Coordinates of C-alpha atoms and ligand atoms in Angstrom, one line a residue:
M10 CA 198.2 -119.2 -66.9
E11 CA 201.6 -119.8 -65.5
N12 CA 203.7 -116.6 -64.9
S13 CA 207.6 -117.0 -65.7
K14 CA 208.5 -114.6 -63.1
T15 CA 209.6 -116.1 -59.7
E16 CA 208.3 -114.0 -56.6
K17 CA 210.7 -113.6 -53.8
L18 CA 208.0 -114.0 -51.2
V19 CA 204.2 -114.8 -51.6
I20 CA 202.2 -114.0 -48.5
I21 CA 198.8 -115.9 -48.4
G22 CA 196.2 -114.3 -46.0
S23 CA 195.6 -110.7 -45.2
G24 CA 194.6 -110.6 -41.7
P25 CA 196.7 -108.9 -39.2
A26 CA 199.5 -111.5 -39.6
G27 CA 199.6 -111.6 -43.2
L28 CA 199.5 -107.6 -43.5
T29 CA 202.1 -107.2 -41.0
A30 CA 204.3 -109.7 -42.7
A31 CA 203.8 -107.8 -45.8
I32 CA 204.7 -104.3 -44.1
Y33 CA 207.8 -105.7 -42.8
A34 CA 208.6 -107.7 -46.0
A35 CA 208.1 -104.7 -48.3
R36 CA 210.1 -102.4 -46.0
G37 CA 212.9 -105.1 -46.2
A38 CA 213.1 -104.8 -50.0
L39 CA 211.3 -108.3 -50.6
D40 CA 208.6 -107.1 -52.8
P41 CA 206.0 -109.0 -51.3
L42 CA 202.8 -110.5 -53.3
V43 CA 199.8 -111.1 -51.0
V44 CA 197.0 -113.5 -51.9
A45 CA 194.5 -111.8 -50.2
G46 CA 191.8 -114.2 -50.4
R47 CA 188.1 -113.1 -51.4
E48 CA 187.2 -112.4 -47.7
A49 CA 190.2 -110.5 -47.3
G50 CA 191.0 -108.8 -44.0
G51 CA 190.2 -111.7 -42.0
Q52 CA 188.2 -112.3 -38.8
L53 CA 188.6 -108.6 -37.7
M54 CA 186.4 -107.5 -40.7
L55 CA 183.5 -109.2 -39.0
T56 CA 184.3 -107.3 -35.6
T57 CA 183.1 -103.9 -34.4
D58 CA 184.7 -102.4 -31.6
V59 CA 188.5 -103.4 -31.1
D60 CA 189.7 -102.1 -27.9
D61 CA 192.8 -103.8 -27.4
F62 CA 194.7 -103.1 -30.4
P63 CA 197.5 -100.8 -29.1
G64 CA 197.9 -97.3 -30.3
F65 CA 193.9 -96.7 -30.5
P66 CA 193.0 -95.3 -26.9
E67 CA 189.4 -94.6 -28.1
G68 CA 189.3 -98.3 -30.0
I69 CA 188.8 -98.6 -33.5
Q70 CA 186.4 -100.4 -35.9
G71 CA 187.8 -104.0 -37.3
P72 CA 187.2 -103.1 -40.9
E73 CA 188.6 -99.7 -40.3
L74 CA 191.9 -101.1 -38.8
M75 CA 192.3 -103.7 -41.4
G76 CA 191.9 -100.9 -44.2
K77 CA 194.6 -99.0 -42.4
M78 CA 197.0 -102.2 -42.3
R79 CA 196.3 -102.7 -45.9
K80 CA 197.2 -99.1 -46.9
Q81 CA 200.2 -99.2 -44.7
A82 CA 201.3 -102.3 -46.7
E83 CA 200.6 -100.5 -50.2
R84 CA 202.4 -97.6 -49.0
F85 CA 205.4 -99.7 -49.3
N86 CA 204.4 -101.2 -52.8
T87 CA 202.8 -104.5 -51.7
R88 CA 200.9 -106.1 -54.6
F89 CA 197.8 -107.9 -53.8
I90 CA 195.7 -110.6 -55.6
N91 CA 191.9 -110.8 -54.3
E92 CA 191.4 -114.2 -54.9
D93 CA 191.6 -117.5 -53.1
V94 CA 194.2 -120.1 -53.2
V95 CA 193.1 -123.1 -55.1
S96 CA 196.1 -125.3 -54.9
I97 CA 199.6 -125.2 -53.9
D98 CA 202.8 -127.3 -54.9
F99 CA 205.6 -127.3 -52.2
S100 CA 207.3 -130.5 -53.6
K101 CA 209.8 -128.7 -55.6
K102 CA 211.3 -125.1 -55.8
P103 CA 210.3 -122.8 -57.0
F104 CA 206.9 -123.2 -55.1
I105 CA 203.7 -122.8 -57.0
I106 CA 200.6 -121.5 -55.6
K107 CA 197.7 -121.7 -57.9
T108 CA 194.8 -118.9 -57.4
E109 CA 191.5 -118.9 -59.3
S110 CA 193.0 -117.1 -62.7
Q111 CA 196.8 -117.6 -62.2
A112 CA 199.9 -119.9 -61.2
I113 CA 202.2 -118.0 -59.2
Q114 CA 206.0 -119.3 -58.9
A115 CA 207.7 -118.2 -55.2
K116 CA 210.9 -118.9 -53.5
S117 CA 209.7 -118.5 -50.1
V118 CA 205.9 -118.4 -48.7
I119 CA 204.3 -117.3 -45.6
I120 CA 200.9 -118.9 -44.8
A121 CA 198.5 -116.5 -43.0
T122 CA 195.2 -117.9 -43.7
G123 CA 194.1 -117.8 -40.1
A124 CA 191.0 -119.7 -38.6
S125 CA 187.0 -119.7 -39.2
A126 CA 184.3 -120.5 -37.1
M127 CA 183.2 -124.2 -35.9
W128 CA 179.9 -125.3 -36.0
L129 CA 177.9 -127.9 -33.5
N130 CA 177.3 -129.9 -36.8
I131 CA 173.9 -131.1 -36.1
E132 CA 171.7 -131.6 -39.3
S133 CA 169.1 -128.9 -38.4
E134 CA 171.7 -126.2 -37.6
Q135 CA 173.8 -126.8 -40.9
R136 CA 170.0 -126.8 -42.8
L137 CA 169.1 -123.5 -41.3
R138 CA 172.4 -121.9 -41.6
G139 CA 171.7 -118.2 -43.2
K140 CA 167.8 -118.9 -42.2
G141 CA 168.4 -117.8 -38.9
V142 CA 171.6 -119.9 -37.9
S143 CA 174.7 -117.6 -37.9
A144 CA 178.4 -117.4 -36.7
C145 CA 178.4 -113.7 -37.2
A146 CA 176.4 -111.4 -34.9
V147 CA 178.1 -108.4 -36.5
C148 CA 177.0 -109.5 -40.0
D149 CA 173.5 -111.0 -39.1
G150 CA 172.5 -109.3 -36.0
F151 CA 170.6 -106.6 -37.5
F152 CA 168.2 -108.8 -39.3
F153 CA 166.9 -109.7 -35.7
K154 CA 166.2 -106.4 -34.5
G155 CA 163.9 -106.5 -31.5
K156 CA 163.8 -110.1 -31.4
N157 CA 164.7 -113.2 -29.4
V158 CA 168.0 -114.6 -29.9
I159 CA 170.4 -117.3 -28.5
V160 CA 174.1 -117.4 -28.5
I161 CA 176.1 -120.8 -28.0
G162 CA 179.2 -120.9 -26.4
G163 CA 181.0 -119.5 -23.0
G164 CA 184.5 -117.9 -24.6
D165 CA 185.5 -114.3 -25.7
A166 CA 183.5 -114.7 -29.0
A167 CA 180.4 -115.7 -27.4
M168 CA 180.5 -112.7 -25.2
R169 CA 181.3 -110.4 -28.0
E170 CA 178.4 -111.7 -30.0
A171 CA 176.2 -111.5 -26.8
Q172 CA 177.1 -107.9 -26.4
H173 CA 176.6 -106.9 -29.9
L174 CA 173.2 -108.4 -29.9
S175 CA 172.0 -106.9 -26.5
K176 CA 172.2 -103.6 -28.1
I177 CA 169.9 -104.6 -31.0
C178 CA 167.7 -107.7 -29.8
N179 CA 165.0 -107.7 -27.2
K180 CA 166.4 -110.6 -25.5
V181 CA 169.7 -112.8 -25.7
T182 CA 170.0 -116.1 -23.9
V183 CA 173.7 -117.6 -23.5
I184 CA 173.6 -121.2 -23.7
H185 CA 176.6 -122.7 -22.3
R186 CA 177.4 -126.5 -21.8
R187 CA 179.3 -125.6 -18.3
D188 CA 178.4 -123.7 -15.1
S189 CA 181.3 -121.2 -15.6
L190 CA 182.8 -119.0 -18.5
R191 CA 186.1 -119.0 -20.1
A192 CA 185.9 -115.8 -21.2
Q193 CA 188.0 -112.8 -19.7
D194 CA 186.8 -111.1 -16.8
A195 CA 185.9 -107.7 -18.1
L196 CA 184.0 -109.2 -21.0
Q197 CA 181.9 -111.4 -18.5
Q198 CA 181.2 -108.5 -16.5
L199 CA 180.1 -106.3 -19.3
V200 CA 177.8 -109.0 -21.0
K201 CA 176.5 -109.9 -17.3
S202 CA 175.6 -106.3 -16.7
K203 CA 173.2 -105.9 -19.8
P204 CA 169.6 -106.3 -18.5
N205 CA 168.4 -108.2 -21.5
V206 CA 171.2 -110.9 -21.3
E207 CA 170.2 -114.4 -19.5
F208 CA 172.6 -117.2 -19.1
R209 CA 171.4 -121.0 -19.4
W210 CA 174.2 -123.0 -17.8
N211 CA 174.9 -126.7 -18.4
S212 CA 172.8 -126.9 -21.6
A213 CA 173.5 -128.1 -25.1
I214 CA 171.3 -127.5 -28.2
E215 CA 169.8 -130.9 -29.4
E216 CA 168.0 -129.6 -32.3
V217 CA 167.3 -126.3 -34.1
L218 CA 163.5 -126.0 -35.2
G219 CA 162.2 -124.6 -38.1
T220 CA 161.5 -125.7 -41.9
D221 CA 162.4 -122.7 -43.8
K222 CA 163.5 -120.3 -40.9
V223 CA 164.5 -120.6 -37.2
T224 CA 161.5 -120.9 -34.7
G225 CA 162.9 -122.4 -31.7
V226 CA 165.5 -124.7 -30.0
K227 CA 165.5 -127.9 -28.1
I228 CA 167.6 -127.8 -25.1
K229 CA 168.8 -130.4 -22.9
N230 CA 169.8 -129.9 -19.5
L231 CA 173.2 -131.8 -19.2
Q232 CA 172.6 -132.3 -15.8
T233 CA 169.4 -133.7 -15.7
N234 CA 169.1 -134.8 -19.3
E235 CA 165.8 -132.9 -19.3
I236 CA 164.9 -131.8 -22.7
S237 CA 162.9 -128.4 -23.3
E238 CA 161.8 -126.0 -26.2
M239 CA 162.5 -122.4 -26.3
P240 CA 160.9 -120.4 -29.2
I241 CA 163.5 -118.2 -30.7
D242 CA 164.4 -116.1 -33.7
A243 CA 167.9 -116.9 -34.3
V244 CA 171.0 -118.8 -33.1
F245 CA 174.3 -117.3 -33.0
V246 CA 177.1 -120.1 -32.5
A247 CA 180.2 -118.8 -31.0
I248 CA 182.1 -122.1 -29.9
G249 CA 185.6 -121.4 -31.4
H250 CA 187.5 -121.6 -34.5
K251 CA 189.3 -123.9 -36.6
P252 CA 192.7 -123.3 -38.5
N253 CA 192.2 -122.7 -42.5
T254 CA 194.6 -125.3 -43.8
D255 CA 192.6 -127.8 -45.7
F256 CA 194.3 -126.7 -48.8
L257 CA 197.8 -127.6 -47.2
K258 CA 196.9 -131.3 -46.4
G259 CA 199.7 -133.4 -48.0
Q260 CA 201.9 -130.6 -48.4
I261 CA 203.2 -129.5 -45.1
E262 CA 203.1 -131.1 -41.6
L263 CA 199.8 -130.3 -39.6
D264 CA 198.8 -131.4 -35.9
E265 CA 195.7 -133.5 -35.5
K266 CA 193.6 -130.3 -35.3
G267 CA 194.8 -129.1 -38.6
Y268 CA 197.2 -126.3 -37.3
I269 CA 200.4 -126.0 -38.9
S270 CA 203.1 -127.9 -37.0
V271 CA 206.0 -125.4 -35.9
H272 CA 209.4 -126.1 -36.6
D273 CA 211.6 -123.6 -34.8
E274 CA 209.9 -120.1 -34.7
T275 CA 208.2 -119.4 -37.8
K276 CA 209.1 -122.3 -39.9
T277 CA 206.8 -125.2 -41.2
S278 CA 207.9 -128.8 -42.1
V279 CA 209.0 -127.5 -45.8
D280 CA 212.0 -125.2 -46.2
G281 CA 211.3 -121.9 -47.2
V282 CA 207.6 -122.1 -46.4
F283 CA 206.7 -120.0 -42.9
F284 CA 203.5 -119.3 -41.3
A285 CA 202.1 -116.4 -39.2
G286 CA 199.0 -116.0 -37.0
D287 CA 196.0 -118.1 -36.0
V288 CA 196.7 -120.8 -38.7
A289 CA 199.2 -122.2 -36.1
D290 CA 198.1 -120.6 -32.9
K291 CA 196.1 -123.0 -30.4
K292 CA 196.4 -120.5 -27.7
Y293 CA 196.6 -116.7 -27.9
K294 CA 194.7 -115.9 -31.2
Q295 CA 194.8 -112.1 -30.7
A296 CA 195.3 -109.6 -33.7
V297 CA 198.3 -108.2 -31.8
T298 CA 199.8 -111.7 -31.4
A299 CA 198.9 -112.2 -35.1
A300 CA 200.8 -109.1 -35.9
G301 CA 203.8 -110.1 -33.9
M302 CA 203.9 -113.5 -35.6
G303 CA 203.8 -111.7 -39.0
T304 CA 206.8 -109.6 -38.2
K305 CA 208.8 -112.8 -36.9
A306 CA 208.0 -114.5 -40.4
A307 CA 209.0 -111.6 -42.4
L308 CA 212.4 -111.4 -40.6
D309 CA 212.8 -114.9 -41.1
V310 CA 211.8 -115.1 -44.7
E311 CA 214.9 -112.2 -45.0
E312 CA 217.2 -114.4 -43.5
Y313 CA 216.2 -117.3 -45.4
L314 CA 216.5 -115.5 -48.8
E315 CA 219.9 -114.1 -47.9
K316 CA 221.1 -117.7 -47.1
V317 CA 219.8 -119.5 -50.2
G318 CA 220.8 -116.6 -52.3
P319 CA 219.5 -116.4 -55.8
Q320 CA 217.9 -119.7 -56.9
Ligands
LIG412 P1 187.2 -120.5 -27.4 O1 188.1 -119.7 -26.1 O2 187.9 -121.9 -27.5 O3 185.7 -121.0 -26.7 C1 184.7 -121.6 -27.1 C2 183.6 -121.6 -26.4 O4 182.8 -122.5 -26.9 C3 183.8 -122.6 -25.1 O5 182.9 -121.9 -23.8 C4 183.5 -124.0 -25.1 O6 182.9 -124.5 -24.1 C5 182.4 -123.8 -26.1 N1 182.3 -124.9 -27.1 C6 183.2 -125.9 -27.8 N2 182.9 -126.4 -28.4 C7 181.6 -126.6 -28.0 C8 180.4 -127.3 -28.5 N3 180.6 -128.6 -29.5 N4 179.2 -127.2 -28.1 C9 178.9 -126.5 -27.3 N5 179.8 -125.4 -26.7 C10 181.1 -125.6 -27.4 O7 186.8 -119.9 -28.5 P2 186.5 -118.3 -28.9 O8 185.5 -117.8 -27.9 O9 186.0 -118.2 -30.2 O10 187.9 -117.5 -28.7 C11 189.1 -118.1 -29.6 C12 190.2 -117.2 -29.3 O11 190.1 -115.9 -29.6 C13 190.5 -117.3 -27.8 O12 191.8 -117.2 -27.6 C14 189.6 -115.9 -27.5 O13 190.5 -115.1 -26.2 C15 190.2 -114.9 -28.7 N6 189.3 -113.8 -28.9 C16 189.3 -112.7 -28.2 C17 188.4 -111.6 -28.3 C18 188.4 -110.5 -27.7 O14 187.7 -109.7 -27.4 N7 189.6 -110.3 -27.1 C19 186.9 -111.9 -29.2 C20 186.8 -113.0 -29.6 C21 187.8 -114.2 -29.5 P3 184.0 -124.7 -22.7 O15 184.2 -123.8 -22.1 O16 183.4 -125.8 -21.8 O17 185.1 -125.3 -23.3

């Protein structure tokens, strides 16, 4: 159903970037409409302890933080649609954003759709997803209480997964393709101090074993090429994220990895379309930096709408 009203600003995404943009835009009288997505709240909804978001000296749970941000945006009358975007048309103005139930017209757009977990992309991993293969220890760790699991990866996400699982599982083995971690030092030390966490260095998963549930893995030693089998109950993949930009292909410029190409501060290649957060951030990817980019995008939209005037 096409609505004849043209929104001043539509924000796509409801993680820290989208919600901070909403708070600033609402306080700047832009009356924003947030298309929050079916998995509203972004990656922090899949996180437990957040200890590095300023203002919470005792730490805060990820979903609670996102709930507070949403309430703050609602306090200034931000409106929300809890649906995914199905398609967009940025070729003419006003822009058209189609969700599952409606078509929205907008003078300006902020894209804050974040990033999603990457997979190894081997056949056995994909076949056993949801049957012992997961990319979210917080969501699925509980199913493997008292069991033996592996975590793949050597970054912050892998250490967070290992730390969480060490509290639930009997034994956690971190499988990493090199002999050193890229995770921040504090997290490395925390995980290395856990008596039930082991590391297998210079190793890669060749195959996940099992028919209707995970029973083990085939591991290749990348220095000797030797292949061994390890019986295991679950595999947690934590090897990075990819930006959620598939719906933007052909509409705005993306780089070779799918991140939104940056055109001066928070501008995209399309005049009137802005971005915030992990969807364009290859480096920092923190809730705080995403929130900061949300602020910048909202202020840039305010300036843009003042410049173009009523359309
Ligand atoms: P990341 O930092 O890119 O680390 C990905 C890890 O997976 C690396 O160790 C990488 O190995 C490994 N890897 C990549 N592709 C692989 C493959 N095909 N097979 C096997 N291993 C593979 O990603 P991330 O850990 O998801 O973190 C992403 C960003 O979010 C980072 O900026 C991080 O700081 C942030 N983050 C922060 C927190 C926090 O608590 N503050 C928590 C989670 C994430 P190499 O090391 O060999 O490249």
